[in-house]
Amino acid sequence: MTAGFFLAMGTGALGGFGHCLGMCGPVVATHALGRSSLRQALYHLGRLITYSALGAIAGGLGSVVGLAARIEGIQNALMSLVGVAMVWVGFGIWRGRSPAGSFLEARAHLVLGRARTIMQLPAGLSSLFFGLLMGFMPCGLVYTMLIGASGAGSAEAGAWLMLGFGLGTTPGLMAFGMTVSSLSGHMRARLLKAGGVVVAALGVYYLYKGIGFHAAL
Amino acid sequence: MKSGSLPRVRLRALFIVILLMPLLLQCKGGAEQDSAGARVPPPASSPCPIESGPCRATYKGGVVVLDISPRPLLPMRELDFKVTLHNLAGSSVYALDLSMPGMYMGPNMIEMRPGAAEPWVFTGKGVFARCPTGGTLWRARVMIREADKSEGEAGFEFEVGR
């Protein structure tokens, strides 16, 4: 553990209450609806594992350019899938379905598919798995940190740097998720409907960004 | 109005604001920050059409020239950064700080080294991160150390492709 770890953690903490809410807030909010703090923590643990792995690869390669090119397609596809899932969840909530169940069902159907059936993941581990996937979400701040990890000198140093960054982002995102979760517990039907429309609208936005229409317009 | 309806409306408004808050924090607008998160004033001339040639800025009676290659400038590509100092004898460039106006993108500092044959020319390699929300405006702060060890900076803003 080096000074880079703590510097990265500070960067994550600084970004966690601003930048990260901008990109990951809707996903965190959608996942947090009706879920326990433990499930939310498992989601963030998954994200940290992915960040560390990416940091190790970037640090080992000594360059982020090749890594970025390889994962760009995965990231765009993931963002599109998340967008579709959020539209699904949003309309599910609007129609009065359980927000906690509908998103997992949609996600399992779209992303995990048969793999989940084979692996028979317990419910808590599905949050961990979701976090592992969401660690690949395209994010400018993550890209910058991977640039730093590529110059860390080794795979181990790159992994530590990205782990520190991820840990730094966690308090802000956890607080956000728990706030949304606590609100959802007291919601009534009309409140859920309003939230469902917002989640669906954000899903359309994610889909729009994931497909990359903005590049052509 | 029924009793209890006002708290319900407030709760609904709060929930919607929380969910929409992320959209208000995207790459466009917001606070002006450098890569360390500190607030900084915008550079005098912005944005510079760096795709068509080097950018210039005046600094304490001298001129600082920034050039980046290869063009077109794209994110997540290793680029060569070159800073040339004119009429700034004794000054040196030790780093280049890349950031996005209006969005905190984390620390992205490029170490700059003087050329052996041309000590007023400084070069380094760096990468622009990609902003997934489509932001393309970047800021480069040239960090200058003067002969008396005091430090200053020259700022540039320019567009980087997607």
Coordinates of C-alpha atoms in Angstrom, one line a residue:
Chain A
M1 CA 0.0 0.0 0.0
T2 CA 1.5 3.3 -1.1
A3 CA 0.9 7.0 -1.1
G4 CA -0.8 6.4 -4.5
F5 CA -3.4 4.3 -2.8
F6 CA -4.4 7.1 -0.4
L7 CA -4.2 9.7 -3.2
A8 CA -6.5 7.6 -5.3
M9 CA -8.8 7.2 -2.4
G10 CA -9.0 10.9 -1.9
T11 CA -9.7 11.4 -5.6
G12 CA -12.5 8.8 -5.3
A13 CA -13.9 10.5 -2.3
L14 CA -13.9 13.9 -4.0
G15 CA -15.5 12.4 -7.1
G16 CA -17.9 10.2 -5.2
F17 CA -20.1 13.0 -4.0
G18 CA -20.2 14.7 -7.4
H19 CA -19.0 13.0 -10.6
C20 CA -19.9 9.5 -9.6
L21 CA -23.4 10.5 -8.7
G22 CA -23.6 12.0 -12.2
M23 CA -22.8 8.8 -14.0
C24 CA -23.6 6.0 -11.5
G25 CA -26.3 7.7 -9.4
P26 CA -29.3 6.4 -11.5
V27 CA -27.9 2.9 -11.5
V28 CA -27.2 3.0 -7.8
A29 CA -30.7 4.4 -7.1
T30 CA -32.4 1.8 -9.3
H31 CA -30.5 -1.1 -7.6
A32 CA -31.0 0.4 -4.1
L33 CA -34.8 0.6 -4.4
G34 CA -36.1 -1.7 -1.6
R35 CA -32.8 -3.4 -1.0
S36 CA -30.9 -3.9 2.3
S37 CA -27.7 -2.1 3.1
L38 CA -25.9 -5.5 2.9
R39 CA -27.1 -6.0 -0.7
Q40 CA -25.9 -2.5 -1.5
A41 CA -22.5 -3.1 0.1
L42 CA -22.2 -6.3 -2.0
Y43 CA -22.9 -4.3 -5.1
H44 CA -20.0 -1.9 -4.3
L45 CA -17.7 -4.9 -3.4
G46 CA -18.3 -6.2 -6.9
R47 CA -17.5 -2.8 -8.4
L48 CA -14.2 -2.7 -6.3
I49 CA -13.2 -6.1 -7.6
T50 CA -13.7 -5.1 -11.2
Y51 CA -11.8 -1.8 -10.6
S52 CA -8.9 -3.7 -9.0
A53 CA -8.7 -6.2 -11.9
L54 CA -8.8 -3.4 -14.5
G55 CA -6.1 -1.6 -12.5
A56 CA -3.9 -4.7 -12.4
I57 CA -4.3 -5.2 -16.2
A58 CA -3.5 -1.5 -16.9
G59 CA -0.5 -1.5 -14.5
G60 CA 0.7 -4.8 -16.0
L61 CA 0.4 -3.6 -19.5
G62 CA 1.9 -0.2 -18.7
S63 CA -0.6 1.4 -21.0
V64 CA -4.3 2.1 -20.9
V65 CA -4.7 2.6 -24.6
G66 CA -4.9 -1.1 -25.5
L67 CA -7.1 -1.9 -22.5
A68 CA -9.6 0.9 -23.4
A69 CA -9.8 -0.2 -27.0
R70 CA -10.6 -3.8 -25.9
I71 CA -13.3 -2.9 -23.3
E72 CA -15.0 -0.1 -25.2
G73 CA -17.5 -2.4 -27.0
I74 CA -18.3 -4.2 -23.8
Q75 CA -18.9 -0.9 -22.0
N76 CA -21.2 0.5 -24.6
A77 CA -23.2 -2.8 -24.7
L78 CA -23.4 -2.7 -20.9
M79 CA -24.6 0.8 -20.8
S80 CA -27.3 0.0 -23.4
L81 CA -28.4 -3.1 -21.4
V82 CA -28.6 -1.0 -18.2
G83 CA -30.7 1.5 -20.1
V84 CA -33.1 -1.2 -21.3
A85 CA -33.2 -2.6 -17.8
M86 CA -34.0 0.8 -16.3
V87 CA -36.8 1.4 -18.8
W88 CA -38.1 -2.0 -17.8
V89 CA -37.9 -1.3 -14.1
G90 CA -39.3 2.2 -14.5
F91 CA -42.4 1.0 -16.3
G92 CA -42.6 -1.9 -13.8
I93 CA -42.7 0.5 -10.9
W94 CA -45.2 2.7 -12.7
R95 CA -47.5 -0.2 -13.2
G96 CA -47.3 -1.0 -9.5
R97 CA -44.9 -4.0 -9.5
S98 CA -42.3 -4.5 -6.8
P99 CA -39.3 -2.4 -7.6
A100 CA -37.0 -4.8 -5.8
G101 CA -38.0 -7.8 -7.8
S102 CA -38.6 -6.4 -11.2
F103 CA -35.1 -5.0 -11.8
L104 CA -33.4 -8.2 -10.8
E105 CA -35.7 -10.2 -13.0
A106 CA -35.1 -8.0 -15.9
R107 CA -31.4 -7.9 -15.3
A108 CA -31.2 -11.6 -14.8
H109 CA -33.1 -12.1 -18.0
L110 CA -31.1 -9.7 -20.1
V111 CA -27.6 -10.0 -18.6
L112 CA -27.2 -13.2 -16.7
G113 CA -29.7 -15.3 -18.6
R114 CA -29.1 -19.0 -18.3
A115 CA -25.8 -18.5 -16.5
R116 CA -27.7 -17.5 -13.4
T117 CA -29.8 -20.6 -13.5
I118 CA -26.7 -22.7 -13.9
M119 CA -24.8 -21.0 -11.1
Q120 CA -27.8 -20.8 -8.8
L121 CA -26.6 -17.6 -7.3
P122 CA -28.1 -16.7 -4.0
A123 CA -30.0 -13.4 -4.0
G124 CA -27.2 -11.5 -2.2
L125 CA -24.6 -12.7 -4.7
S126 CA -26.6 -11.4 -7.6
S127 CA -25.9 -7.9 -6.2
L128 CA -22.2 -8.7 -6.1
F129 CA -22.4 -10.0 -9.7
F130 CA -24.3 -6.8 -10.7
G131 CA -21.5 -4.8 -9.1
L132 CA -18.9 -6.7 -11.0
L133 CA -20.6 -5.9 -14.3
M134 CA -21.2 -2.2 -13.3
G135 CA -17.5 -1.8 -12.7
F136 CA -17.2 -1.8 -16.5
M137 CA -19.5 1.1 -16.9
P138 CA -17.9 3.8 -19.1
C139 CA -16.8 6.6 -16.7
G140 CA -14.5 9.5 -17.4
L141 CA -13.1 9.5 -13.8
V142 CA -12.4 5.7 -14.0
Y143 CA -10.6 6.3 -17.3
T144 CA -8.4 8.9 -15.7
M145 CA -7.6 6.6 -12.8
L146 CA -6.8 3.8 -15.2
I147 CA -4.4 6.2 -17.0
G148 CA -2.7 6.7 -13.6
A149 CA -2.7 2.9 -12.9
S150 CA -1.0 2.3 -16.2
G151 CA 1.9 4.4 -15.0
A152 CA 1.9 2.8 -11.5
G153 CA 4.8 0.5 -12.6
S154 CA 3.3 -3.0 -11.9
A155 CA 0.1 -4.9 -11.9
E156 CA 0.0 -5.0 -8.1
A157 CA 0.5 -1.2 -7.9
G158 CA -2.2 -0.6 -10.5
A159 CA -4.6 -2.8 -8.6
W160 CA -4.0 -1.0 -5.3
L161 CA -4.4 2.3 -6.9
M162 CA -7.8 1.4 -8.4
L163 CA -8.9 -0.3 -5.2
G164 CA -8.1 2.9 -3.3
F165 CA -10.1 4.9 -5.8
G166 CA -13.1 2.6 -5.6
L167 CA -13.0 2.7 -1.8
G168 CA -13.0 6.4 -2.0
T169 CA -16.1 6.5 -4.2
T170 CA -18.1 4.1 -2.0
P171 CA -19.2 6.4 0.9
G172 CA -20.9 8.9 -1.4
L173 CA -22.6 6.3 -3.5
M174 CA -23.6 4.2 -0.5
A175 CA -25.1 7.3 1.2
F176 CA -27.0 8.1 -2.0
G177 CA -28.3 4.5 -2.3
M178 CA -29.3 4.3 1.3
T179 CA -31.1 7.6 1.0
V180 CA -33.1 6.4 -2.0
S181 CA -33.7 3.1 -0.3
S182 CA -35.0 4.7 2.9
L183 CA -37.3 6.9 0.9
S184 CA -38.7 4.1 -1.1
G185 CA -39.7 2.3 2.1
H186 CA -42.2 5.0 2.9
M187 CA -43.5 5.5 -0.6
R188 CA -47.1 5.0 -1.5
A189 CA -48.5 4.0 -4.9
R190 CA -48.5 7.5 -6.5
L191 CA -45.0 8.3 -5.3
L192 CA -43.7 5.0 -6.8
K193 CA -45.4 5.9 -10.1
A194 CA -43.6 9.2 -10.3
G195 CA -40.3 7.6 -9.5
G196 CA -40.9 4.9 -12.1
V197 CA -41.4 7.5 -14.8
V198 CA -38.1 9.1 -13.8
V199 CA -36.2 5.8 -13.8
A200 CA -37.6 5.0 -17.2
A201 CA -36.6 8.4 -18.5
L202 CA -33.1 7.9 -17.2
G203 CA -33.0 4.5 -18.8
V204 CA -33.7 6.1 -22.2
Y205 CA -30.9 8.5 -21.6
Y206 CA -28.5 5.6 -20.8
L207 CA -29.6 3.7 -23.9
Y208 CA -29.1 6.8 -25.9
K209 CA -25.5 7.2 -24.6
G210 CA -24.8 3.5 -24.8
I211 CA -25.8 3.2 -28.4
G212 CA -23.8 6.3 -29.2
F213 CA -26.3 8.3 -31.1
H214 CA -24.7 11.4 -29.6
A215 CA -21.6 10.8 -31.7
A216 CA -23.6 10.9 -34.9
L217 CA -25.8 13.9 -34.2
Chain B
M1 CA -56.5 20.1 1.1
K2 CA -56.4 16.8 2.9
S3 CA -54.2 16.4 5.9
G4 CA -51.0 14.6 5.0
S5 CA -51.1 15.5 1.3
L6 CA -48.5 18.2 1.6
P7 CA -45.8 15.9 3.1
R8 CA -46.6 13.4 0.4
V9 CA -46.0 16.0 -2.3
R10 CA -42.8 17.1 -0.6
L11 CA -41.6 13.5 -0.4
R12 CA -42.4 12.9 -4.0
A13 CA -40.6 16.1 -5.1
L14 CA -37.6 15.1 -3.0
F15 CA -37.5 11.7 -4.6
I16 CA -37.7 13.1 -8.1
V17 CA -35.0 15.7 -7.3
I18 CA -32.7 12.9 -6.0
L19 CA -33.2 10.8 -9.1
L20 CA -32.7 13.7 -11.5
M21 CA -29.8 15.2 -9.6
P22 CA -27.3 13.0 -11.6
L23 CA -28.4 14.6 -14.8
L24 CA -27.6 18.0 -13.4
L25 CA -24.0 16.9 -12.7
Q26 CA -23.0 15.9 -16.2
C27 CA -20.0 17.1 -18.2
K28 CA -21.5 20.4 -19.2
G29 CA -21.9 23.2 -16.8
G30 CA -21.0 23.1 -13.1
A31 CA -18.1 24.4 -11.2
E32 CA -14.8 25.2 -12.8
Q33 CA -12.2 22.8 -11.4
D34 CA -8.7 21.7 -12.2
S35 CA -7.7 18.0 -12.0
A36 CA -7.1 18.3 -8.3
G37 CA -10.6 19.6 -7.8
A38 CA -9.7 23.2 -7.0
R39 CA -11.6 26.1 -8.5
V40 CA -9.7 27.9 -11.2
P41 CA -10.5 30.9 -13.4
P42 CA -10.9 30.2 -17.2
P43 CA -8.0 31.0 -19.5
A44 CA -8.1 34.3 -21.3
S45 CA -8.5 32.9 -24.8
S46 CA -10.8 29.9 -25.3
P47 CA -11.4 27.7 -26.9
C48 CA -8.3 27.5 -29.1
P49 CA -8.6 25.7 -32.5
I50 CA -5.7 23.3 -31.7
E51 CA -6.8 20.9 -34.5
S52 CA -5.5 23.5 -37.0
G53 CA -2.3 24.3 -35.3
P54 CA -0.5 25.2 -32.0
C55 CA -2.2 27.4 -29.4
R56 CA -0.5 30.5 -27.9
A57 CA -0.9 32.3 -24.7
T58 CA 1.0 35.3 -23.2
Y59 CA 2.7 34.8 -19.9
K60 CA 4.6 37.6 -18.1
G61 CA 5.9 39.3 -21.3
G62 CA 6.6 36.0 -23.0
V63 CA 4.7 33.6 -25.1
V64 CA 3.8 30.0 -24.3
V65 CA 3.0 27.7 -27.2
L66 CA 1.2 24.4 -26.8
D67 CA 1.1 21.8 -29.5
I68 CA -0.4 18.3 -29.3
S69 CA 0.0 15.5 -31.9
P70 CA -0.9 13.3 -33.7
R71 CA -4.1 14.9 -35.0
P72 CA -7.0 14.5 -35.0
L73 CA -6.9 14.6 -31.2
L74 CA -8.9 11.7 -29.7
P75 CA -9.4 10.5 -26.2
M76 CA -7.8 7.3 -24.9
R77 CA -4.9 7.6 -27.4
E78 CA -1.4 8.3 -26.4
L79 CA -0.5 11.8 -27.5
D80 CA 2.7 13.9 -27.7
F81 CA 2.5 17.2 -25.8
K82 CA 5.0 19.9 -26.7
V83 CA 5.3 23.3 -25.0
T84 CA 7.7 26.0 -26.3
L85 CA 8.6 29.0 -24.2
H86 CA 9.5 32.3 -26.0
N87 CA 11.1 35.3 -24.3
L88 CA 11.0 33.5 -20.9
A89 CA 14.6 33.0 -20.2
G90 CA 15.4 30.9 -17.1
S91 CA 11.8 29.6 -17.0
S92 CA 11.0 25.9 -17.3
V93 CA 7.8 23.8 -17.7
Y94 CA 7.6 20.9 -15.3
A95 CA 4.1 19.6 -15.8
L96 CA 0.9 19.9 -17.8
D97 CA -2.4 19.5 -16.0
L98 CA -5.4 18.2 -18.0
S99 CA -8.9 18.8 -16.8
M100 CA -12.4 19.3 -18.1
P101 CA -14.2 22.6 -17.4
G102 CA -17.3 21.9 -15.4
M103 CA -16.6 18.3 -14.6
Y104 CA -14.2 16.7 -12.1
M105 CA -12.2 14.1 -14.0
G106 CA -9.5 13.3 -11.5
P107 CA -5.8 14.0 -11.5
N108 CA -4.2 13.9 -15.0
M109 CA -0.7 15.4 -14.8
I110 CA 1.8 15.0 -17.5
E111 CA 5.5 15.2 -16.6
M112 CA 7.3 17.5 -19.0
R113 CA 11.0 17.3 -19.8
P114 CA 13.3 19.8 -21.6
G115 CA 14.8 18.9 -24.9
A116 CA 18.6 18.4 -24.9
A117 CA 19.2 20.6 -28.0
E118 CA 16.4 23.0 -27.3
P119 CA 16.0 23.6 -23.6
W120 CA 13.1 26.0 -24.1
V121 CA 11.1 23.2 -25.7
F122 CA 9.4 20.7 -23.3
T123 CA 7.8 17.4 -24.2
G124 CA 5.7 14.7 -22.6
K125 CA 3.3 12.0 -23.3
G126 CA -0.3 11.8 -22.0
V127 CA -3.8 10.6 -22.6
F128 CA -7.2 12.4 -22.5
A129 CA -9.8 10.4 -20.8
R130 CA -13.1 9.8 -22.6
C131 CA -16.2 11.6 -21.2
P132 CA -19.1 9.2 -21.8
T133 CA -21.6 12.0 -21.7
G134 CA -20.1 13.5 -24.8
G135 CA -18.2 16.4 -23.4
T136 CA -15.2 17.4 -25.6
L137 CA -13.9 20.7 -24.1
W138 CA -10.6 20.3 -22.3
R139 CA -8.3 22.6 -20.4
A140 CA -4.5 22.3 -20.2
R141 CA -2.6 24.2 -17.6
V142 CA 1.1 24.6 -18.4
M143 CA 2.9 24.6 -15.0
I144 CA 5.9 27.0 -15.2
R145 CA 8.8 27.4 -12.8
E146 CA 10.6 30.6 -13.2
A147 CA 14.3 31.5 -12.6
D148 CA 13.6 32.7 -9.1
K149 CA 11.8 29.4 -8.3
S150 CA 8.4 31.0 -8.2
E151 CA 5.6 29.2 -10.0
G152 CA 2.9 30.2 -12.5
E153 CA 0.7 28.8 -15.1
A154 CA -0.6 29.4 -18.6
G155 CA -4.0 28.1 -19.5
F156 CA -5.5 26.7 -22.8
E157 CA -8.9 25.4 -23.7
F158 CA -9.6 23.4 -26.8
E159 CA -11.8 20.6 -28.2
V160 CA -10.8 17.0 -28.3
G161 CA -12.7 14.6 -30.5
R162 CA -14.9 11.7 -29.3

